[in-house]
Coordinates of C-alpha atoms and ligand atoms in Angstrom, one line a residue:
M13 CA 67.6 80.6 281.7
N14 CA 70.8 81.3 279.8
I15 CA 73.3 78.6 280.7
L16 CA 77.0 78.5 279.9
V17 CA 78.9 75.2 279.9
V18 CA 82.7 75.4 280.2
G19 CA 84.6 72.7 278.3
G20 CA 84.7 71.2 274.9
G21 CA 84.6 67.4 274.8
G22 CA 82.1 64.5 274.7
R23 CA 81.2 65.0 278.3
E24 CA 80.2 68.6 277.7
H25 CA 78.2 67.6 274.6
A26 CA 76.3 65.1 276.8
I27 CA 75.6 67.8 279.5
I28 CA 74.4 70.2 276.8
M29 CA 72.1 67.7 275.0
K30 CA 70.5 66.9 278.4
L31 CA 70.1 70.5 279.3
A32 CA 68.5 71.1 275.9
E33 CA 65.6 68.8 277.0
S34 CA 64.7 71.2 279.8
S35 CA 61.8 73.6 279.4
K36 CA 63.6 76.0 281.7
V37 CA 66.4 76.7 279.2
D38 CA 66.2 79.7 276.9
K39 CA 69.6 79.5 275.4
L40 CA 72.7 77.3 275.8
Y41 CA 76.2 78.6 275.4
C42 CA 79.5 76.7 275.5
T43 CA 83.2 77.7 275.6
P44 CA 85.2 76.5 273.8
G45 CA 82.8 73.8 272.6
N46 CA 83.4 71.8 269.4
G47 CA 81.9 71.2 266.0
G48 CA 79.1 69.0 267.3
I49 CA 78.3 71.2 270.3
S50 CA 78.0 74.2 268.0
K51 CA 74.8 72.7 266.6
Y52 CA 73.2 72.9 270.1
A53 CA 74.9 75.8 271.8
E54 CA 76.5 79.1 270.8
C55 CA 80.2 78.6 271.2
F56 CA 82.9 81.1 272.2
T57 CA 86.7 80.8 271.7
V58 CA 87.6 81.4 275.4
K59 CA 89.7 78.5 276.7
A60 CA 88.3 76.3 279.5
T61 CA 91.2 77.3 281.7
D62 CA 90.8 81.1 281.2
I63 CA 89.1 82.1 284.4
E64 CA 88.9 85.8 283.6
G65 CA 87.7 85.1 280.1
V66 CA 84.9 82.8 281.3
V67 CA 83.7 85.3 283.9
E68 CA 83.6 88.0 281.1
T69 CA 81.7 85.6 278.9
A70 CA 79.2 84.9 281.7
K71 CA 78.7 88.7 282.0
K72 CA 78.3 89.1 278.3
I73 CA 75.4 86.6 278.0
S74 CA 73.9 87.4 281.4
A75 CA 74.3 83.8 282.4
D76 CA 71.8 82.5 285.0
M77 CA 74.0 79.5 285.6
V78 CA 77.5 78.3 284.7
V79 CA 78.5 74.6 284.6
V80 CA 82.2 74.1 284.9
A81 CA 82.9 70.5 283.6
P82 CA 86.7 69.9 283.3
D83 CA 89.1 69.2 286.2
D84 CA 91.7 72.0 285.6
P85 CA 89.5 75.1 285.9
L86 CA 87.8 73.5 288.9
V87 CA 91.2 72.9 290.6
M88 CA 92.3 76.4 289.6
G89 CA 89.3 78.0 291.3
M90 CA 87.0 79.0 288.5
V91 CA 83.8 78.4 290.5
D92 CA 85.1 80.7 293.3
A93 CA 85.7 83.5 290.7
L94 CA 82.3 83.0 289.1
N95 CA 80.6 83.1 292.6
E96 CA 82.5 86.2 293.5
A97 CA 81.2 87.8 290.3
G98 CA 77.7 86.9 291.3
F99 CA 77.1 83.9 289.0
P100 CA 75.6 80.6 290.3
A101 CA 78.0 77.9 289.2
F102 CA 77.8 74.1 289.3
G103 CA 81.0 72.5 290.4
P104 CA 83.2 72.4 293.5
D105 CA 85.1 75.4 294.7
K106 CA 88.9 75.3 294.8
A107 CA 89.1 74.1 298.4
A108 CA 86.9 71.1 297.5
A109 CA 88.4 70.3 294.1
I110 CA 91.6 69.4 295.7
I111 CA 90.1 66.0 296.2
E112 CA 91.1 65.4 292.6
G113 CA 93.9 68.0 292.4
S114 CA 96.1 66.3 294.9
K115 CA 96.4 62.5 295.3
V116 CA 98.4 63.2 298.5
F117 CA 95.5 65.1 299.9
S118 CA 92.9 62.4 298.9
K119 CA 95.0 59.5 300.2
N120 CA 95.6 61.3 303.6
L121 CA 91.8 62.1 303.8
M122 CA 90.9 58.5 303.3
L123 CA 93.4 57.3 305.9
K124 CA 92.3 59.9 308.4
Y125 CA 88.6 59.1 308.0
N126 CA 88.9 55.3 307.5
I127 CA 87.7 55.2 304.0
P128 CA 88.8 52.0 302.3
T129 CA 91.6 52.5 299.7
A130 CA 94.9 50.9 298.7
G131 CA 97.8 51.1 301.2
Y132 CA 100.3 53.8 300.3
Q133 CA 103.3 56.0 301.1
V134 CA 104.1 59.6 300.0
F135 CA 107.5 60.7 298.9
D136 CA 108.9 64.2 298.0
N137 CA 112.3 62.7 297.0
S138 CA 113.0 60.2 294.3
S139 CA 115.8 58.2 296.0
E140 CA 113.6 57.6 299.1
A141 CA 110.8 56.5 296.9
I142 CA 113.1 54.0 295.1
S143 CA 114.6 52.7 298.3
F144 CA 111.1 52.1 299.7
I145 CA 110.1 50.2 296.5
K146 CA 113.3 48.1 296.7
K147 CA 112.7 47.3 300.3
E148 CA 109.1 46.3 299.8
N149 CA 110.0 44.3 296.6
K150 CA 106.3 43.7 295.8
F151 CA 105.3 43.9 292.1
P152 CA 103.3 45.1 290.4
T153 CA 103.4 48.4 292.3
V154 CA 101.5 51.5 291.5
I155 CA 103.2 55.0 291.2
K156 CA 101.1 58.1 291.0
A157 CA 102.0 61.7 290.4
D158 CA 100.4 63.9 293.1
G159 CA 98.8 66.5 290.8
L160 CA 96.8 66.6 287.6
A161 CA 98.5 64.9 284.7
L162 CA 95.9 64.6 281.8
G163 CA 94.9 61.2 283.1
K164 CA 98.5 59.9 282.5
G165 CA 99.9 60.2 286.0
V166 CA 99.3 56.6 287.1
I167 CA 102.0 54.0 286.3
I168 CA 101.7 50.3 287.1
A169 CA 105.3 49.1 287.3
Q170 CA 105.8 45.3 286.8
N171 CA 109.3 45.3 288.1
L172 CA 112.0 47.4 289.8
K173 CA 113.3 48.8 286.6
E174 CA 109.9 50.1 285.5
A175 CA 109.3 51.5 289.0
E176 CA 112.6 53.4 288.9
D177 CA 111.9 54.7 285.4
A178 CA 108.5 55.9 286.6
V179 CA 109.7 57.7 289.7
N180 CA 112.6 59.3 287.8
S181 CA 110.5 60.5 284.9
I182 CA 107.9 62.0 287.3
M183 CA 110.3 63.5 289.9
E184 CA 113.6 64.1 288.1
D185 CA 112.6 64.7 284.4
K186 CA 109.3 66.3 285.7
I187 CA 107.3 65.0 282.7
F188 CA 104.1 66.3 284.5
G189 CA 105.8 69.5 285.8
N190 CA 105.0 70.5 289.3
S191 CA 102.3 67.7 289.5
G192 CA 105.2 65.4 290.1
L193 CA 106.9 67.2 293.1
N194 CA 105.4 64.4 295.3
V195 CA 104.5 60.8 294.4
V196 CA 102.3 58.3 296.0
V197 CA 103.5 54.7 295.9
E198 CA 100.5 52.4 296.3
E199 CA 99.5 48.8 296.8
F200 CA 98.3 47.1 293.6
L201 CA 94.7 46.1 293.9
T202 CA 92.6 43.7 291.8
G203 CA 89.0 43.3 290.9
P204 CA 86.3 44.7 288.6
E205 CA 86.3 48.5 288.3
V206 CA 83.2 50.6 288.7
S207 CA 82.7 54.4 288.1
V208 CA 80.0 56.0 290.3
L209 CA 79.2 59.6 289.6
C210 CA 77.2 61.3 292.4
F211 CA 75.4 64.6 292.7
T212 CA 76.1 66.2 296.1
D213 CA 75.3 69.5 297.7
G214 CA 77.8 68.8 300.5
K215 CA 75.1 67.5 302.8
T216 CA 73.2 64.9 300.8
I217 CA 74.7 62.6 298.2
K218 CA 72.8 61.0 295.4
P219 CA 74.6 58.4 293.2
M220 CA 73.8 58.3 289.5
V221 CA 73.5 55.0 287.6
S222 CA 76.9 53.1 287.8
S223 CA 79.1 52.6 284.8
M224 CA 82.2 50.8 283.5
D225 CA 85.0 52.5 281.5
H226 CA 87.4 50.8 279.1
K227 CA 90.7 52.7 279.4
R228 CA 93.1 50.8 277.1
I229 CA 93.4 51.7 273.4
N230 CA 93.0 48.1 272.0
D231 CA 90.7 45.1 272.4
N232 CA 91.3 42.8 275.4
D233 CA 92.7 45.7 277.4
Q234 CA 95.9 45.9 275.4
G235 CA 98.1 48.9 274.6
P236 CA 98.5 52.2 276.4
N237 CA 95.9 53.9 278.6
T238 CA 93.6 56.5 277.0
G239 CA 91.0 59.0 278.3
G240 CA 88.5 56.1 277.9
M241 CA 87.5 54.2 274.7
G242 CA 83.9 53.3 275.7
T243 CA 81.5 52.9 278.5
V244 CA 78.4 50.9 279.6
A245 CA 75.8 51.6 282.2
P246 CA 74.6 50.3 284.6
N247 CA 77.7 48.2 285.6
P248 CA 76.4 44.7 286.5
Y249 CA 79.2 44.1 289.1
Y250 CA 77.8 47.0 291.1
T251 CA 74.9 45.1 292.8
E252 CA 72.5 46.5 295.3
N253 CA 74.5 45.0 298.1
V254 CA 77.7 46.6 296.8
A255 CA 75.9 49.9 296.3
E256 CA 74.7 49.9 299.9
Q257 CA 78.1 49.1 301.2
C258 CA 79.7 51.9 299.1
M259 CA 77.0 54.4 300.4
N260 CA 77.8 53.6 304.0
E261 CA 81.5 53.0 303.9
I262 CA 82.6 55.4 301.1
F263 CA 80.2 58.0 299.8
I264 CA 78.7 59.4 303.0
P265 CA 82.0 59.2 304.9
T266 CA 83.7 61.2 302.1
I267 CA 81.2 64.1 302.0
E268 CA 81.2 64.2 305.8
A269 CA 85.0 64.2 305.8
M270 CA 85.2 67.0 303.3
A271 CA 82.6 69.1 305.3
T272 CA 84.6 68.5 308.6
E273 CA 87.8 69.7 306.8
N274 CA 86.0 72.9 305.8
R275 CA 86.0 71.8 302.2
K276 CA 82.3 71.2 301.6
F277 CA 82.0 69.5 298.2
K278 CA 79.2 70.7 295.9
G279 CA 78.9 69.4 292.4
C280 CA 79.5 66.0 290.8
L281 CA 81.8 63.7 292.8
Y282 CA 83.2 60.8 290.9
F283 CA 84.2 57.6 292.7
G284 CA 86.6 55.3 290.8
L285 CA 86.1 52.1 292.7
M286 CA 87.7 48.6 292.6
L287 CA 85.6 45.7 293.9
T288 CA 88.5 43.8 295.6
P289 CA 88.2 40.5 297.4
D290 CA 88.3 42.6 300.6
G291 CA 85.4 44.8 299.5
P292 CA 85.1 48.0 297.5
K293 CA 88.0 50.4 297.7
V294 CA 88.6 53.9 296.3
I295 CA 91.1 54.0 293.4
E296 CA 90.5 57.7 292.7
Y297 CA 88.3 60.6 293.3
N298 CA 87.4 63.0 290.5
C299 CA 85.8 66.4 291.2
R300 CA 83.7 66.3 288.1
F301 CA 81.7 64.2 285.6
G302 CA 83.6 61.4 284.0
D303 CA 84.4 61.3 280.3
P304 CA 83.1 59.0 278.7
E305 CA 80.9 57.9 281.7
T306 CA 78.6 60.9 281.3
Q307 CA 77.9 59.8 277.8
V308 CA 76.1 56.7 279.1
V309 CA 74.8 58.0 282.4
L310 CA 73.0 61.2 281.4
P311 CA 71.0 59.6 278.6
L312 CA 69.4 57.4 281.3
L313 CA 68.4 60.4 283.5
K314 CA 64.6 61.2 283.6
T315 CA 64.7 64.2 286.0
D316 CA 65.3 67.7 284.6
L317 CA 69.1 68.4 284.9
V318 CA 68.5 72.1 285.5
D319 CA 66.5 71.2 288.6
I320 CA 69.3 69.0 289.8
F321 CA 72.0 71.6 289.2
D322 CA 69.8 74.2 291.0
A323 CA 69.3 71.9 294.0
V324 CA 73.0 71.3 294.3
I325 CA 73.9 75.0 294.1
N326 CA 71.1 76.0 296.6
E327 CA 71.9 73.0 298.9
N328 CA 68.5 71.5 298.9
L329 CA 69.3 68.2 297.1
S330 CA 67.6 66.2 299.9
E331 CA 64.2 67.5 298.7
L332 CA 64.6 66.4 295.1
N333 CA 63.7 62.9 293.8
I334 CA 66.0 61.9 291.0
E335 CA 64.6 59.4 288.6
W336 CA 66.4 57.1 286.1
K337 CA 65.2 55.0 283.1
N338 CA 65.3 51.3 283.8
E339 CA 67.4 50.7 280.7
S340 CA 71.1 50.1 279.6
A341 CA 73.3 52.4 277.6
A342 CA 76.5 51.8 275.6
C343 CA 79.0 54.4 274.3
I344 CA 81.6 53.4 271.7
V345 CA 84.4 56.0 271.3
I346 CA 85.8 56.5 267.8
A347 CA 89.4 57.8 267.9
S348 CA 91.9 59.1 265.4
G349 CA 94.4 56.4 264.2
G350 CA 97.6 56.7 266.3
Y351 CA 95.8 58.1 269.5
P352 CA 96.9 58.3 272.3
I353 CA 100.4 58.9 270.9
K354 CA 100.5 60.7 267.6
Y355 CA 97.7 61.3 265.2
D356 CA 96.5 63.7 262.4
T357 CA 93.7 66.1 262.6
G358 CA 91.5 68.0 260.0
I359 CA 90.2 64.7 258.4
V360 CA 86.7 64.9 257.0
I361 CA 84.1 62.7 258.8
D362 CA 81.5 61.0 256.6
G363 CA 78.1 59.7 257.6
L364 CA 76.7 62.4 259.9
N365 CA 73.7 64.5 259.2
E366 CA 73.6 68.4 259.4
K367 CA 73.4 68.4 263.2
G368 CA 76.4 66.0 263.4
Q369 CA 74.0 63.2 264.4
L370 CA 72.7 59.9 263.2
D371 CA 68.9 59.2 263.2
D372 CA 67.9 57.1 266.3
Y373 CA 71.3 57.4 268.0
I374 CA 73.2 60.0 269.9
V375 CA 76.6 61.1 268.6
Y376 CA 78.6 63.0 271.2
H377 CA 81.4 65.0 269.6
A378 CA 84.7 65.0 271.5
G379 CA 87.3 66.2 269.0
T380 CA 85.6 67.7 266.0
K381 CA 85.3 71.1 264.3
Y382 CA 82.7 72.3 261.8
E383 CA 84.4 73.9 258.8
D384 CA 83.5 74.5 255.1
G385 CA 80.1 72.8 255.7
C386 CA 81.5 69.6 257.1
F387 CA 82.6 68.0 260.3
K388 CA 86.4 67.4 260.6
T389 CA 88.5 65.7 263.3
S390 CA 90.3 68.0 265.7
G391 CA 91.5 65.7 268.5
G392 CA 92.4 62.2 269.6
R393 CA 89.0 61.0 270.8
V394 CA 86.7 62.2 268.0
L395 CA 83.2 60.9 268.6
G396 CA 81.3 58.8 271.2
V397 CA 78.3 57.0 269.8
T398 CA 75.6 56.1 272.4
A399 CA 72.6 53.9 272.1
T400 CA 70.1 52.8 274.8
A401 CA 67.9 49.7 275.0
A402 CA 66.1 47.6 277.6
E403 CA 69.1 45.1 277.6
L404 CA 72.8 45.9 277.5
K405 CA 73.3 43.5 274.6
N406 CA 70.9 45.4 272.4
A407 CA 72.3 48.7 273.4
L408 CA 75.8 47.5 272.3
D409 CA 74.5 46.0 269.0
K410 CA 72.7 49.3 268.2
A411 CA 75.8 51.4 269.1
Y412 CA 78.1 49.3 266.9
S413 CA 75.7 49.4 264.0
A414 CA 75.7 53.2 264.3
V415 CA 79.5 53.2 264.4
K416 CA 79.5 51.4 261.1
Q417 CA 77.6 54.3 259.5
I418 CA 80.5 56.7 260.3
N419 CA 83.7 56.8 258.4
F420 CA 86.9 58.8 258.4
D421 CA 90.5 58.0 257.3
K422 CA 92.4 55.9 259.9
M423 CA 89.5 55.9 262.4
H424 CA 89.9 53.5 265.3
Y425 CA 87.5 51.9 267.9
R426 CA 87.4 48.9 270.1
N427 CA 85.3 46.0 269.2
D428 CA 84.9 44.6 272.7
I429 CA 83.3 47.4 274.6
G430 CA 80.8 45.8 277.1
Q431 CA 82.1 42.2 276.8
R432 CA 83.2 42.1 280.5
A433 CA 79.9 43.5 281.6
L434 CA 78.0 40.9 279.5
A435 CA 80.1 38.1 281.0
Y436 CA 79.0 39.0 284.5
K437 CA 77.4 36.1 286.4
A438 CA 75.4 36.8 289.5
Ligands
LIG505 P1 93.6 56.8 287.2 O1 94.4 57.6 286.2 O2 93.7 57.3 288.6 O3 92.1 56.7 286.7 O4 94.1 55.4 287.1 C1 94.2 54.7 285.9 C2 94.0 53.2 286.1 O5 95.1 52.7 286.9 C3 92.7 52.9 287.0 O6 91.6 52.9 286.2 C4 93.1 51.5 287.4 O7 92.8 50.5 286.4 C5 94.6 51.6 287.6 N1 95.0 51.7 289.0 C6 95.1 52.8 289.7 N2 95.4 52.6 291.0 C7 95.5 51.2 291.1 C8 95.8 50.3 292.2 N3 96.1 50.8 293.4 N4 95.8 49.0 291.9 C9 95.5 48.6 290.6 N5 95.2 49.3 289.6 C10 95.2 50.7 289.8
LIG506 N1 86.8 58.2 282.4 C1 87.7 58.6 283.4 C2 87.7 60.0 283.8 O1 86.9 60.7 283.4 O2 88.6 60.4 284.6

C-alpha cells in the first residue's frame, strides 16, 4: 500500500514509524512532514490545511489510504473531500470532528446524554458572561473559547480580574478570531488527569493504553501551558476499575450519542479526563491522536496499525483483536529556549545519527528540518525522545540518558516528567 500521512509533528512521526513496521506498506508519504520524518517517508510541501492540495497529492501518488492527523483539517472536512475523491481516509468527517471543533457542541452533547463533565454555561456576549462570573463569585473558574485555538483557548482565572481579562480578550479583542464568538464558563475540577485515545469505527470503541501529559513549560507544573512537554504510559491512576467506569459511563455513551446525532465518529477519539472525587469527568474531547501522547502509546502497540486503520475505515473493528506490550513508555520533549512565547529557529542539532535517531531509542521529530546535511530546529517543540522498559522508572531513566546525548543552543526540557506517575500509591 501507498499511505499518505497529513501533518508534520512528533505525532505524525510516531504514526509513520509504526506504519513503517507493517509488511503491508510499500511506500510512506507525508505532507508537510519535517526533517526527521523525511528519513522515513517522502515529504511534500503541501500544507496540512490545504484540502485541495492534499487531494491532489493523494491522486499523484495513487494513495491506498490517507491518514489525517491534525485537528484543523479534520474540522475543516478534509476526510469528506478525500472520500468524495475516492480515497479511504482515517479520521472523522466534518460532522463528527465538531466534537473537538466546538466546545459548545461537546458540552451540550454531554449534558443531553448524561456524560459526566464540569458544570457550565454558554455565552455569546461578554457582559453577560462577566455578570454571570460576578454573580457566581467562585474562583478559580474556567473560561474556554468555543472553537480551535492552538491549544491555548482554556484560561483558568484565579480571580474576577483575570476572568474579565480572559472574557474580554477572547470576545472583544478576538485573540482567537471567530473561535471566540462564544465562550464556555465552566466549573473548576480537581484530580489527576488521564488521556485515553480510542480507536472507534462508530459502533465499537477500543481504548489504547492510557497516558499522562505534562502541559506546563517548567518543572513542578510552573509557567505557561504548552502543547505538551512529555508523556508517560500507562497512567497508573487509570486503574482497571476506573477504566471500566469510563467505558460504561463515558466512552460507549459518547459514540452512541454521536451516532444518534447522525455524526458517526470514525477515527481516533481522545478523551481528556479528570479523575475527580466524584468520579471520572470529561475535560475535553479531541477528534484525533494526542501529541505527545501518541509518542508513548504507539510504541507499545503490537498489532499492525494498517490493519487497525483498515478496520476503522471499513467499520469492522469489533472483529479485530488489538494487542499491547505489557511495558511502560516515557517521552521527554526537547523544546527551543523561550517556547511557548518567543524562540529562535535554524539552530543546528548535535548528537543524532544520519536518520535523525539515537541507537536504542526512538527520537520523534516535531520541529526540525534537514538542511545542508544536518538537522536544524524549525519550531517550538523540537524533538520527543521515547524509551520503553518493563518498569516506568527504567523507561524514564533511559529516556533522560538519551536526552543527554542531544545538544543544541538554548534547548529546554523538563526534569520531572513522570514523577507524579511514579508517586502513585494504590
Ligand atoms: P485543554 O486545552 O482543553 O486541554 O485544557 C488545558 C488544561 O486546562 C487541561 O489539561 C486541564 O488541566 C485544564 N482544565 C480544563 N478544564 C478544566 C476544568 N473544568 N477544571 C480544571 N482544569 C481544567
Ligand atoms: N496533548 C494534548 C493534545 O494533544 O491535545
